[in-house]
Coordinates of C-alpha atoms in Angstrom, one line a residue:
X1 CA -68.8 26.3 -68.6
X2 CA -71.8 24.3 -69.8
X3 CA -71.7 20.7 -68.5
X4 CA -74.9 19.1 -69.7
X5 CA -75.1 17.9 -66.1
X6 CA -77.0 14.6 -66.4
X7 CA -75.2 13.4 -69.5
X8 CA -71.8 14.2 -68.1
X9 CA -72.8 12.7 -64.8
X10 CA -73.9 9.4 -66.5
X11 CA -70.6 9.3 -68.5
X12 CA -68.4 9.9 -65.5
X13 CA -70.2 7.4 -63.2
X14 CA -69.6 4.7 -65.8
X15 CA -65.9 5.2 -65.5
X16 CA -64.5 2.9 -62.7
X17 CA -61.6 5.4 -62.1
X18 CA -61.9 8.7 -60.2
X19 CA -63.0 11.4 -62.7
X20 CA -63.8 15.1 -62.3
X21 CA -64.3 18.4 -64.1
X22 CA -63.0 21.7 -62.8
X23 CA -63.2 25.3 -64.0
X24 CA -60.1 27.5 -64.5
X25 CA -60.0 28.4 -60.8
X26 CA -59.7 24.7 -59.9
X27 CA -63.3 24.6 -58.5
X28 CA -65.0 21.2 -58.9
X29 CA -67.9 21.3 -61.3
X30 CA -68.6 17.6 -61.6
X31 CA -67.3 14.4 -59.9
X32 CA -68.1 10.8 -60.2
X33 CA -69.0 8.2 -57.5
X34 CA -65.4 6.8 -57.5
X35 CA -64.0 10.2 -56.7
X36 CA -66.4 10.8 -53.8
X37 CA -65.6 7.3 -52.4
X38 CA -61.9 8.1 -52.6
X39 CA -62.0 11.4 -50.7
X40 CA -64.8 10.3 -48.4
X41 CA -67.0 13.4 -49.1
X42 CA -70.5 14.0 -50.5
X43 CA -71.1 15.7 -53.8
X44 CA -72.5 18.7 -52.0
X45 CA -69.3 19.1 -50.0
X46 CA -67.2 18.9 -53.2
X47 CA -68.9 20.9 -55.9
X48 CA -67.7 24.5 -55.9
X49 CA -64.7 23.7 -53.7
X50 CA -61.1 23.7 -54.6
X51 CA -58.7 20.8 -53.9
X52 CA -57.3 22.3 -50.7
X53 CA -60.8 22.2 -49.2
X54 CA -61.5 18.6 -50.4
X55 CA -58.2 16.9 -49.7
X56 CA -55.5 17.5 -47.1
X57 CA -53.7 20.8 -47.3
X58 CA -50.6 19.0 -48.5
X59 CA -52.3 17.3 -51.4
X60 CA -54.5 20.3 -52.1
X61 CA -51.5 22.4 -52.8
X62 CA -50.1 19.7 -55.2
X63 CA -53.4 19.5 -57.1
X64 CA -53.8 23.3 -57.3
X65 CA -50.3 23.5 -58.8
X66 CA -50.9 20.8 -61.4
X67 CA -54.2 22.4 -62.4
X68 CA -52.5 25.8 -62.8
X69 CA -49.8 24.2 -64.9
X70 CA -52.3 22.5 -67.2
X71 CA -54.3 25.7 -67.7
X72 CA -51.2 27.9 -68.3
X73 CA -49.6 25.5 -70.8
X74 CA -52.6 24.0 -72.4
X75 CA -50.8 20.7 -72.4
X76 CA -52.0 17.3 -71.1
X77 CA -50.1 16.1 -68.0
X78 CA -49.7 12.6 -66.7
X79 CA -48.0 11.6 -63.5
X80 CA -48.0 8.9 -60.8
X81 CA -48.8 9.9 -57.2
X82 CA -48.9 8.2 -53.9
X83 CA -51.2 9.2 -51.0
X84 CA -52.6 7.4 -47.9
X85 CA -55.7 5.3 -48.4
X86 CA -58.7 5.1 -46.0
X87 CA -56.8 2.5 -43.9
X88 CA -53.7 4.7 -43.8
X89 CA -51.6 2.5 -46.1
X90 CA -50.1 4.2 -49.1
X91 CA -51.9 3.8 -52.4
X92 CA -50.6 4.7 -55.9
X93 CA -52.5 6.4 -58.7
X94 CA -51.9 7.1 -62.4
X95 CA -53.4 10.5 -62.9
X96 CA -54.1 12.4 -66.2
X97 CA -55.2 16.0 -66.4
X98 CA -56.2 17.7 -69.7
X99 CA -57.4 21.2 -70.6
X100 CA -61.0 21.7 -71.6
X101 CA -61.6 24.2 -74.5
X102 CA -64.7 25.9 -75.7
X103 CA -65.8 26.3 -79.3
X104 CA -63.3 29.2 -79.8
X105 CA -60.3 27.2 -78.4
X106 CA -60.2 29.0 -75.1
X107 CA -59.3 26.9 -72.1
X108 CA -62.4 27.0 -69.8
X109 CA -61.4 24.3 -67.3
X110 CA -59.7 20.9 -66.8
X111 CA -60.8 17.3 -66.8
X112 CA -59.0 14.6 -64.9
X113 CA -58.9 10.8 -64.4
X114 CA -57.0 9.0 -61.7
X115 CA -56.6 5.2 -61.8
X116 CA -55.7 3.2 -58.7
X117 CA -52.5 1.2 -59.6
X118 CA -51.6 0.1 -56.1
X119 CA -51.7 -3.7 -57.0
X120 CA -49.5 -3.1 -60.0
X121 CA -47.0 -1.0 -58.0
X122 CA -46.9 -3.6 -55.2
X123 CA -46.3 -6.3 -57.8
X124 CA -43.5 -4.3 -59.3
X125 CA -41.9 -3.6 -55.9
X126 CA -42.3 -7.3 -55.0
X127 CA -40.6 -8.3 -58.2
X128 CA -37.7 -5.8 -57.6
X129 CA -37.4 -7.0 -54.0
X130 CA -37.4 -10.7 -55.2
X131 CA -34.6 -9.9 -57.7
X132 CA -32.6 -8.2 -55.0
X133 CA -33.1 -11.1 -52.6
X134 CA -32.0 -13.6 -55.4
X135 CA -28.9 -11.5 -56.0
X136 CA -28.1 -11.5 -52.2
X137 CA -28.8 -15.2 -52.0
X138 CA -26.6 -15.9 -55.0
X139 CA -23.7 -13.9 -53.4
X140 CA -24.4 -15.7 -50.0
X141 CA -24.3 -19.1 -51.6
X142 CA -21.0 -18.2 -53.4
X143 CA -19.6 -17.1 -50.0
X144 CA -20.8 -20.3 -48.3
X145 CA -19.3 -22.4 -51.2
X146 CA -15.9 -20.7 -50.9
X147 CA -16.0 -21.1 -47.1
X148 CA -16.8 -24.8 -47.5
X149 CA -13.9 -25.2 -50.0
X150 CA -11.6 -23.5 -47.6
X151 CA -12.7 -25.7 -44.7
X152 CA -12.3 -28.8 -46.8
X153 CA -8.9 -27.8 -48.0
X154 CA -7.8 -27.1 -44.5
X155 CA -9.0 -30.5 -43.2
X156 CA -7.4 -32.3 -46.1
X157 CA -4.1 -30.5 -45.5
X158 CA -4.1 -30.5 -41.7
X159 CA -5.6 -33.9 -40.9
X160 CA -5.2 -36.2 -43.9
X161 CA -1.9 -34.6 -44.8
X162 CA -0.6 -35.0 -41.3
X163 CA -1.6 -38.7 -41.0
X164 CA -0.5 -39.6 -44.4
X165 CA 2.8 -37.9 -43.7
X166 CA 3.1 -39.9 -40.5
X167 CA 2.5 -43.1 -42.4
X168 CA 5.1 -42.2 -44.9
X169 CA 7.7 -41.6 -42.1
X170 CA 6.7 -44.8 -40.3
X171 CA 7.2 -46.9 -43.4
X172 CA 10.5 -45.2 -44.2
X173 CA 11.7 -45.9 -40.7
X174 CA 10.8 -49.6 -41.0
X175 CA 12.6 -49.7 -44.3
X176 CA 15.8 -48.4 -42.7
X177 CA 15.6 -50.8 -39.8
X178 CA 15.8 -54.3 -41.3
X179 CA 17.2 -55.8 -38.1
X180 CA 14.6 -54.3 -35.8
X181 CA 13.5 -56.7 -33.1
X182 CA 10.2 -58.5 -33.8
X183 CA 8.5 -57.0 -30.8
X184 CA 9.5 -53.4 -31.8
X185 CA 8.5 -54.1 -35.4
X186 CA 5.1 -55.3 -34.3
X187 CA 4.5 -52.3 -32.1
X188 CA 5.5 -50.0 -34.9
X189 CA 3.2 -51.7 -37.3
X190 CA 0.3 -51.4 -34.8
X191 CA 1.0 -47.7 -34.6
X192 CA 0.8 -47.4 -38.4
X193 CA -2.5 -49.4 -38.4
X194 CA -3.9 -46.9 -35.9
X195 CA -2.9 -44.1 -38.2
X196 CA -4.6 -45.8 -41.1
X197 CA -7.8 -46.2 -39.0
X198 CA -7.7 -42.5 -38.1
X199 CA -7.2 -41.5 -41.7
X200 CA -10.1 -43.6 -42.8
X201 CA -12.3 -42.1 -40.0
X202 CA -11.3 -38.6 -41.2
X203 CA -12.2 -39.5 -44.8
X204 CA -15.6 -40.8 -43.7
X205 CA -16.2 -37.7 -41.6
X206 CA -15.3 -35.2 -44.3
X207 CA -17.4 -37.2 -46.8
X208 CA -20.4 -37.2 -44.4
X209 CA -20.1 -33.5 -43.9
X210 CA -20.4 -33.0 -47.7
X211 CA -23.2 -35.5 -48.1
X212 CA -23.9 -38.2 -45.5
X213 CA -23.9 -41.6 -47.1
X214 CA -26.6 -42.8 -44.8
X215 CA -29.1 -40.5 -46.6
X216 CA -28.6 -42.4 -49.8
X217 CA -28.1 -45.9 -48.3
X218 CA -30.6 -46.0 -45.4
X219 CA -33.0 -43.0 -46.2
X220 CA -34.1 -39.9 -44.5
X221 CA -35.1 -41.3 -41.1
X222 CA -31.6 -42.8 -40.5
X223 CA -30.0 -39.6 -41.8
X224 CA -31.9 -37.4 -39.5
X225 CA -31.2 -39.7 -36.5
X226 CA -27.5 -39.3 -37.4
X227 CA -27.8 -35.6 -37.7
X228 CA -29.7 -35.0 -34.5
X229 CA -27.5 -37.3 -32.5
X230 CA -24.4 -35.6 -33.9
X231 CA -25.9 -32.2 -33.1
X232 CA -26.7 -33.3 -29.5
X233 CA -23.1 -34.7 -29.0
X234 CA -21.4 -31.6 -30.5
X235 CA -23.4 -29.0 -28.6
X236 CA -24.3 -30.9 -25.4
X237 CA -28.0 -30.3 -25.5
X238 CA -31.0 -32.6 -26.1
X239 CA -32.2 -32.8 -29.7
X240 CA -35.4 -34.9 -30.1
X241 CA -36.5 -36.5 -33.3
X242 CA -40.2 -37.4 -33.8
X243 CA -40.7 -39.1 -37.1
X244 CA -42.4 -42.4 -38.2
X245 CA -39.8 -44.5 -40.1
X246 CA -42.5 -45.1 -42.8
X247 CA -42.2 -41.4 -43.8
X248 CA -39.0 -42.3 -45.7
X249 CA -40.9 -44.4 -48.2
X250 CA -43.2 -41.5 -49.0
X251 CA -40.3 -39.2 -50.2
X252 CA -38.1 -39.4 -53.2
X253 CA -34.4 -38.5 -53.2
X254 CA -34.9 -34.9 -54.1
X255 CA -37.5 -34.3 -51.4
X256 CA -35.4 -36.2 -48.8
X257 CA -32.3 -34.1 -49.7
X258 CA -34.2 -30.8 -49.4
X259 CA -35.7 -31.8 -46.0
X260 CA -32.4 -33.0 -44.7
X261 CA -30.7 -29.7 -45.7
X262 CA -33.5 -27.6 -44.3
X263 CA -33.3 -29.4 -40.9
X264 CA -29.5 -29.1 -41.0
X265 CA -29.7 -25.3 -41.6
X266 CA -32.3 -24.9 -38.9
X267 CA -30.1 -26.7 -36.4
X268 CA -27.1 -24.6 -37.4
X269 CA -29.2 -21.5 -36.9
X270 CA -30.4 -22.7 -33.5
X271 CA -26.9 -23.4 -32.3
X272 CA -25.4 -20.2 -33.6
X273 CA -28.1 -17.7 -32.7
X274 CA -30.7 -19.3 -30.5
X275 CA -28.8 -20.5 -27.4
X276 CA -31.5 -23.1 -26.8
X277 CA -31.7 -25.8 -24.0
X278 CA -33.8 -28.2 -26.1
X279 CA -34.5 -28.7 -29.8
X280 CA -37.3 -30.8 -31.3
X281 CA -37.4 -32.0 -34.9
X282 CA -40.8 -33.5 -36.1
X283 CA -41.9 -34.9 -39.4
X284 CA -45.1 -36.5 -40.5
X285 CA -47.2 -36.9 -43.7
X286 CA -50.7 -35.5 -43.8
X287 CA -53.0 -34.8 -46.8
X288 CA -50.3 -35.8 -49.3
X289 CA -47.7 -33.4 -47.8
X290 CA -44.7 -33.9 -45.6
X291 CA -44.8 -31.5 -42.7
X292 CA -41.5 -30.6 -41.1
X293 CA -41.1 -28.7 -37.9
X294 CA -37.8 -27.6 -36.1
X295 CA -38.6 -25.9 -32.8
X296 CA -36.2 -24.7 -30.1
X297 CA -36.7 -22.9 -26.8
X298 CA -33.9 -20.4 -27.4
X299 CA -33.9 -16.6 -27.2
X300 CA -35.9 -16.2 -30.5
X301 CA -35.7 -13.2 -32.8
X302 CA -37.6 -10.6 -34.7
X303 CA -37.5 -12.2 -38.2
X304 CA -37.6 -8.8 -39.9
X305 CA -34.4 -7.8 -38.0
X306 CA -32.5 -11.1 -38.5
X307 CA -28.8 -10.7 -39.3
X308 CA -27.6 -10.7 -42.9
X309 CA -26.3 -14.3 -42.9
X310 CA -29.2 -15.6 -40.9
X311 CA -31.7 -13.9 -43.1
X312 CA -30.1 -15.3 -46.2
X313 CA -30.0 -18.8 -44.6
X314 CA -33.8 -18.5 -44.1
X315 CA -34.2 -17.4 -47.7
X316 CA -32.2 -20.4 -48.8
X317 CA -34.5 -22.8 -46.9
X318 CA -37.6 -21.0 -48.3
X319 CA -36.2 -21.4 -51.9
X320 CA -35.6 -25.2 -51.3
X321 CA -39.2 -25.6 -50.3
X322 CA -40.6 -23.5 -53.1
X323 CA -38.6 -25.3 -55.7
X324 CA -40.5 -28.5 -54.7
X325 CA -43.9 -26.8 -54.7
X326 CA -43.9 -26.4 -50.9
X327 CA -44.2 -23.6 -48.4
X328 CA -41.9 -22.2 -45.7
X329 CA -42.9 -20.4 -42.5
X330 CA -41.1 -19.3 -39.4
X331 CA -42.5 -18.3 -36.0
X332 CA -40.3 -16.5 -33.6
X333 CA -40.3 -13.7 -31.1
X334 CA -37.6 -12.4 -28.7
X335 CA -37.5 -14.7 -25.6
X336 CA -40.0 -17.2 -27.1
X337 CA -37.9 -19.5 -29.2
X338 CA -38.1 -20.2 -32.9
X339 CA -40.1 -22.7 -34.9
X340 CA -39.3 -23.4 -38.6
X341 CA -42.2 -25.1 -40.5
X342 CA -42.0 -26.5 -44.0
X343 CA -44.6 -28.3 -46.1
X344 CA -43.5 -30.2 -49.2
X345 CA -45.6 -32.5 -51.4
X346 CA -44.9 -36.1 -50.7
X347 CA -43.4 -37.8 -53.7
X348 CA -42.5 -41.5 -53.3
X349 CA -39.3 -42.8 -54.9
X350 CA -39.6 -45.2 -57.8
X351 CA -40.4 -48.6 -56.5
X352 CA -41.5 -47.2 -53.1
X353 CA -44.9 -46.5 -51.7
X354 CA -47.1 -44.1 -53.6
X355 CA -50.0 -42.2 -52.3
X356 CA -52.4 -43.8 -54.8
X357 CA -51.1 -47.2 -53.9
X358 CA -51.5 -46.7 -50.2
X359 CA -54.7 -44.6 -50.1
X360 CA -56.6 -47.5 -48.7
X361 CA -53.8 -49.5 -47.1
X362 CA -51.5 -49.1 -44.2
X363 CA -48.2 -50.6 -43.2
X364 CA -47.8 -53.0 -40.3
X365 CA -47.7 -50.0 -37.8
X366 CA -51.1 -48.8 -39.1
X367 CA -49.6 -45.8 -40.9
X368 CA -49.7 -44.8 -44.6
X369 CA -48.4 -42.0 -46.9
X370 CA -52.0 -40.8 -47.3
X371 CA -52.6 -40.5 -43.5

């Protein structure tokens, strides 16, 4: 088969994809620079050889079979293939093979082009994985929501229902005892007052579990103090909070809520899975971002092998950070504890400190949102 060597070589070398010409016996006649780079061989090693001599025996058999099919059918073939790259990682290629005919229409060889589509395939796989994760997260959040409703229903029924029922019985008893001695009546009323106080405490606790009022009324610093102190009391282990109070003024309600929930979820994970002896929560503002760290000295984990619920909890925290233009990282290894790190752009609440307003000023403690 006449190739007009230099002309064909110039054409092929101006193609960024791998390109080649073969005769009907699958022997290479001409290859371009991209092809030689892909197989890691020189032109002298390739020309005159068949694919099983140029590539691995496995891929050589595949290429010989597709060459034979094109020559036998006279029909163009297009397919995607995956083979290891130079670094051993899989790479994907979009390959086209076509018959070459002479002036009489006889097939005298094949021509092929193979385009590296690894980046596109990885993007497609990442998109599919992201969609699958979002479906899992949606199902997880629905499960969590239903579990929270069940817990709230149980607390309302068991605690509030019990205390309100006791109040109702106590009032009915007083109503049926008009001649009760004053001392007994006073003692009974005191008992009912204590029931009322317990009912009020239960309402406050249930409301705080849903959304702590201190977050809206006193800000993020006070809310995290309440959260870490409650965590320490509930689990009997030290939980340290390191956070300048001025950080609160650098964050609007949306950022504060996201950070509170991320810290809350991190502490929940630490208590359920980490078995730590100490937990440290740290927040500060640097370069216009709020940096959050929740570290424990527990048993750690391999993040790729985290349990289903734990993995989805981490995913939920990551989504909270990403929704605000931030970033989420986790460092952990078996026996080395876990550290959750979040970075969220600092956005001051309306009427609070703003970065532009404080870029050259500090508060009384010498600290600013722009520090």
